Amino acid sequence: MDPLHRFGKQFIFIYLLIWFVGSLWMMALLGSGSVQGKLLGVDVNLYHEYVSFGFAGALGGALYGLRMFHEHYHDLTTQWVYWYLMRPILCFGSAIITIVLFESGILLLQVGDSMAARISVAFLTGYGYGKFMEKIRALTNTFFNGNANANGSSSGSGNNGGDQPKP
């Protein structure tokens, strides 16, 4: 019997469930303020909000993964195992970056400055990770393949996207 069908599906379900419940638990733990001091040389007090955003993104990614696992249980192949394993981790990081992009003013959205609003955006980033990556790709194209750079001159010609030096 194929190991994926014997143990793989149960492992993926338990893995996503641990990320889902663990993310909720870590957000509550960080929100309570009971985590203090340094962890691996990093001052937890300085970055606890960003870690909360990361876990909110992982929560969204795990929820989406659980939903897809339920909908496509019988269609699961080994190529999708990596997708399920990486989804919460990628969503963790992308949620933090989303909040940083909003705080920097690069991404514009009318969201309140409250912690609940930022956690909601982080969760939605995790849940809609594919759409987030499309938005980041479009934003990157706008920044680096645009028609004008900082001084208003042309950034390149043709399809080279400004990657080739001008003569």
Coordinates of C-alpha atoms in Angstrom, one line a residue:
M1 CA 0.0 0.0 0.0
D2 CA 1.2 3.5 -0.8
P3 CA 2.6 5.3 2.3
L4 CA 0.6 8.4 1.4
H5 CA -2.6 6.5 1.7
R6 CA -1.6 4.6 4.8
F7 CA -0.2 7.4 7.0
G8 CA 0.2 10.5 4.8
K9 CA -3.4 11.8 4.9
Q10 CA -3.6 11.4 8.7
F11 CA -0.2 13.1 9.1
I12 CA -1.3 16.0 6.9
F13 CA -4.5 16.4 8.8
I14 CA -2.8 16.3 12.2
Y15 CA 0.0 18.7 11.0
L16 CA -2.6 21.3 9.8
L17 CA -4.7 20.8 13.0
I18 CA -1.6 21.5 15.1
W19 CA -0.8 24.6 13.2
F20 CA -4.4 25.7 13.5
V21 CA -4.8 25.1 17.2
G22 CA -1.2 26.1 18.0
S23 CA -1.6 29.4 16.2
L24 CA -4.7 30.2 18.2
W25 CA -2.8 29.2 21.4
M26 CA 0.3 31.2 20.6
M27 CA -1.7 34.3 19.7
A28 CA -3.5 34.1 23.1
L29 CA -0.2 33.5 24.9
L30 CA 1.5 36.5 23.2
G31 CA -1.6 38.6 23.8
S32 CA -1.7 37.8 27.5
G33 CA 1.8 39.2 27.9
S34 CA 3.1 36.1 29.8
V35 CA 6.0 35.7 27.3
Q36 CA 8.8 38.0 28.5
G37 CA 12.5 38.3 28.0
K38 CA 14.6 37.0 25.1
L39 CA 14.1 34.0 22.9
L40 CA 17.0 32.9 20.8
G41 CA 18.6 36.3 21.4
V42 CA 15.5 38.3 20.2
D43 CA 13.7 40.5 22.6
V44 CA 10.1 39.2 22.6
N45 CA 8.7 42.4 23.9
L46 CA 9.8 44.3 20.8
Y47 CA 8.4 41.8 18.3
H48 CA 5.4 40.1 20.0
E49 CA 2.9 42.0 17.8
Y50 CA 4.7 40.8 14.6
V51 CA 4.8 37.3 15.8
S52 CA 1.1 37.5 16.5
F53 CA 0.5 38.7 13.0
G54 CA 2.6 35.7 11.8
F55 CA 0.5 33.3 13.7
A56 CA -2.7 34.9 12.5
G57 CA -1.5 34.3 8.9
A58 CA -0.5 30.8 9.8
L59 CA -4.0 30.3 11.3
G60 CA -5.6 31.5 8.0
G61 CA -3.2 29.3 6.0
A62 CA -3.9 26.2 8.1
L63 CA -7.7 26.9 7.9
Y64 CA -7.5 27.1 4.1
G65 CA -5.3 24.0 4.0
L66 CA -7.8 22.1 6.2
R67 CA -10.6 23.2 3.9
M68 CA -8.8 22.1 0.8
F69 CA -7.8 18.8 2.5
H70 CA -11.5 18.1 3.2
E71 CA -12.6 19.0 -0.3
H72 CA -9.9 17.1 -2.1
Y73 CA -9.3 14.2 0.3
H74 CA -9.7 11.5 -2.4
D75 CA -7.6 13.5 -5.0
L76 CA -4.5 13.8 -2.7
T77 CA -1.3 12.9 -4.5
T78 CA 2.3 13.2 -3.4
Q79 CA 2.8 16.4 -5.3
W80 CA 0.3 18.2 -3.0
V81 CA 2.0 17.0 0.2
Y82 CA 4.6 19.8 0.0
W83 CA 1.8 22.3 -0.6
Y84 CA 0.1 21.3 2.6
L85 CA 3.4 21.2 4.6
M86 CA 4.6 24.6 3.4
R87 CA 1.3 26.5 3.5
P88 CA 1.2 27.5 7.2
I89 CA 4.9 28.4 7.2
L90 CA 4.7 30.6 4.0
C91 CA 1.5 32.2 5.4
F92 CA 3.3 33.0 8.7
G93 CA 5.9 35.0 6.9
S94 CA 3.7 36.6 4.3
A95 CA 1.3 37.9 7.0
I96 CA 4.2 39.7 8.7
I97 CA 5.3 41.2 5.5
T98 CA 1.8 42.3 4.6
I99 CA 1.6 44.3 7.9
V100 CA 5.0 45.8 7.3
L101 CA 3.9 46.9 3.8
F102 CA 0.7 48.5 5.1
E103 CA 2.6 50.3 7.9
S104 CA 5.2 51.6 5.4
G105 CA 2.4 52.9 3.2
I106 CA 3.4 50.8 0.2
L107 CA 0.1 48.9 0.2
L108 CA -2.9 51.2 0.8
L109 CA -6.0 49.9 2.5
Q110 CA -8.4 51.7 4.8
V111 CA -8.0 49.6 7.9
G112 CA -8.1 50.9 11.5
D113 CA -4.9 51.1 13.5
S114 CA -6.1 48.7 16.1
M115 CA -4.5 45.3 16.8
A116 CA -7.7 43.5 15.9
A117 CA -7.7 45.2 12.4
R118 CA -4.1 44.3 11.7
I119 CA -4.6 40.7 12.9
S120 CA -7.6 40.4 10.6
V121 CA -5.5 41.6 7.7
A122 CA -2.8 39.1 8.6
F123 CA -5.4 36.3 8.8
L124 CA -6.8 37.2 5.4
T125 CA -3.3 37.2 4.0
G126 CA -2.8 33.7 5.2
Y127 CA -6.2 32.5 4.0
G128 CA -5.8 34.1 0.6
Y129 CA -2.1 33.4 0.2
G130 CA -2.4 32.8 -3.5
K131 CA -4.1 36.2 -4.1
F132 CA -1.6 37.8 -1.9
M133 CA 1.3 36.5 -4.0
E134 CA -0.5 37.8 -7.2
K135 CA -0.7 41.2 -5.5
I136 CA 3.0 41.2 -4.5
R137 CA 3.9 40.2 -8.1
A138 CA 1.9 43.1 -9.5
L139 CA 3.4 45.4 -7.0
T140 CA 6.9 44.3 -7.8
N141 CA 6.2 44.7 -11.5
T142 CA 4.9 48.3 -10.9
F143 CA 8.0 49.2 -8.8
F144 CA 10.7 47.7 -10.9
N145 CA 9.2 47.6 -14.4
G146 CA 7.5 51.0 -14.3
N147 CA 7.8 53.8 -16.9
A148 CA 9.5 56.2 -14.5
N149 CA 12.1 56.0 -11.8
A150 CA 12.7 58.4 -8.9
N151 CA 14.0 61.3 -11.0
G152 CA 11.3 61.0 -13.6
S153 CA 13.4 59.6 -16.5
S154 CA 12.7 56.4 -18.3
S155 CA 13.8 53.2 -16.5
G156 CA 14.4 51.1 -19.6
S157 CA 13.2 50.4 -23.1
G158 CA 11.6 47.4 -24.7
N159 CA 11.0 44.2 -22.7
N160 CA 14.2 44.2 -20.7
G161 CA 12.4 45.7 -17.7
G162 CA 15.3 48.0 -16.9
D163 CA 17.6 45.0 -16.1
Q164 CA 20.0 45.9 -18.9
P165 CA 22.4 48.9 -18.7
K166 CA 21.7 51.8 -21.1
P167 CA 24.4 52.5 -23.7

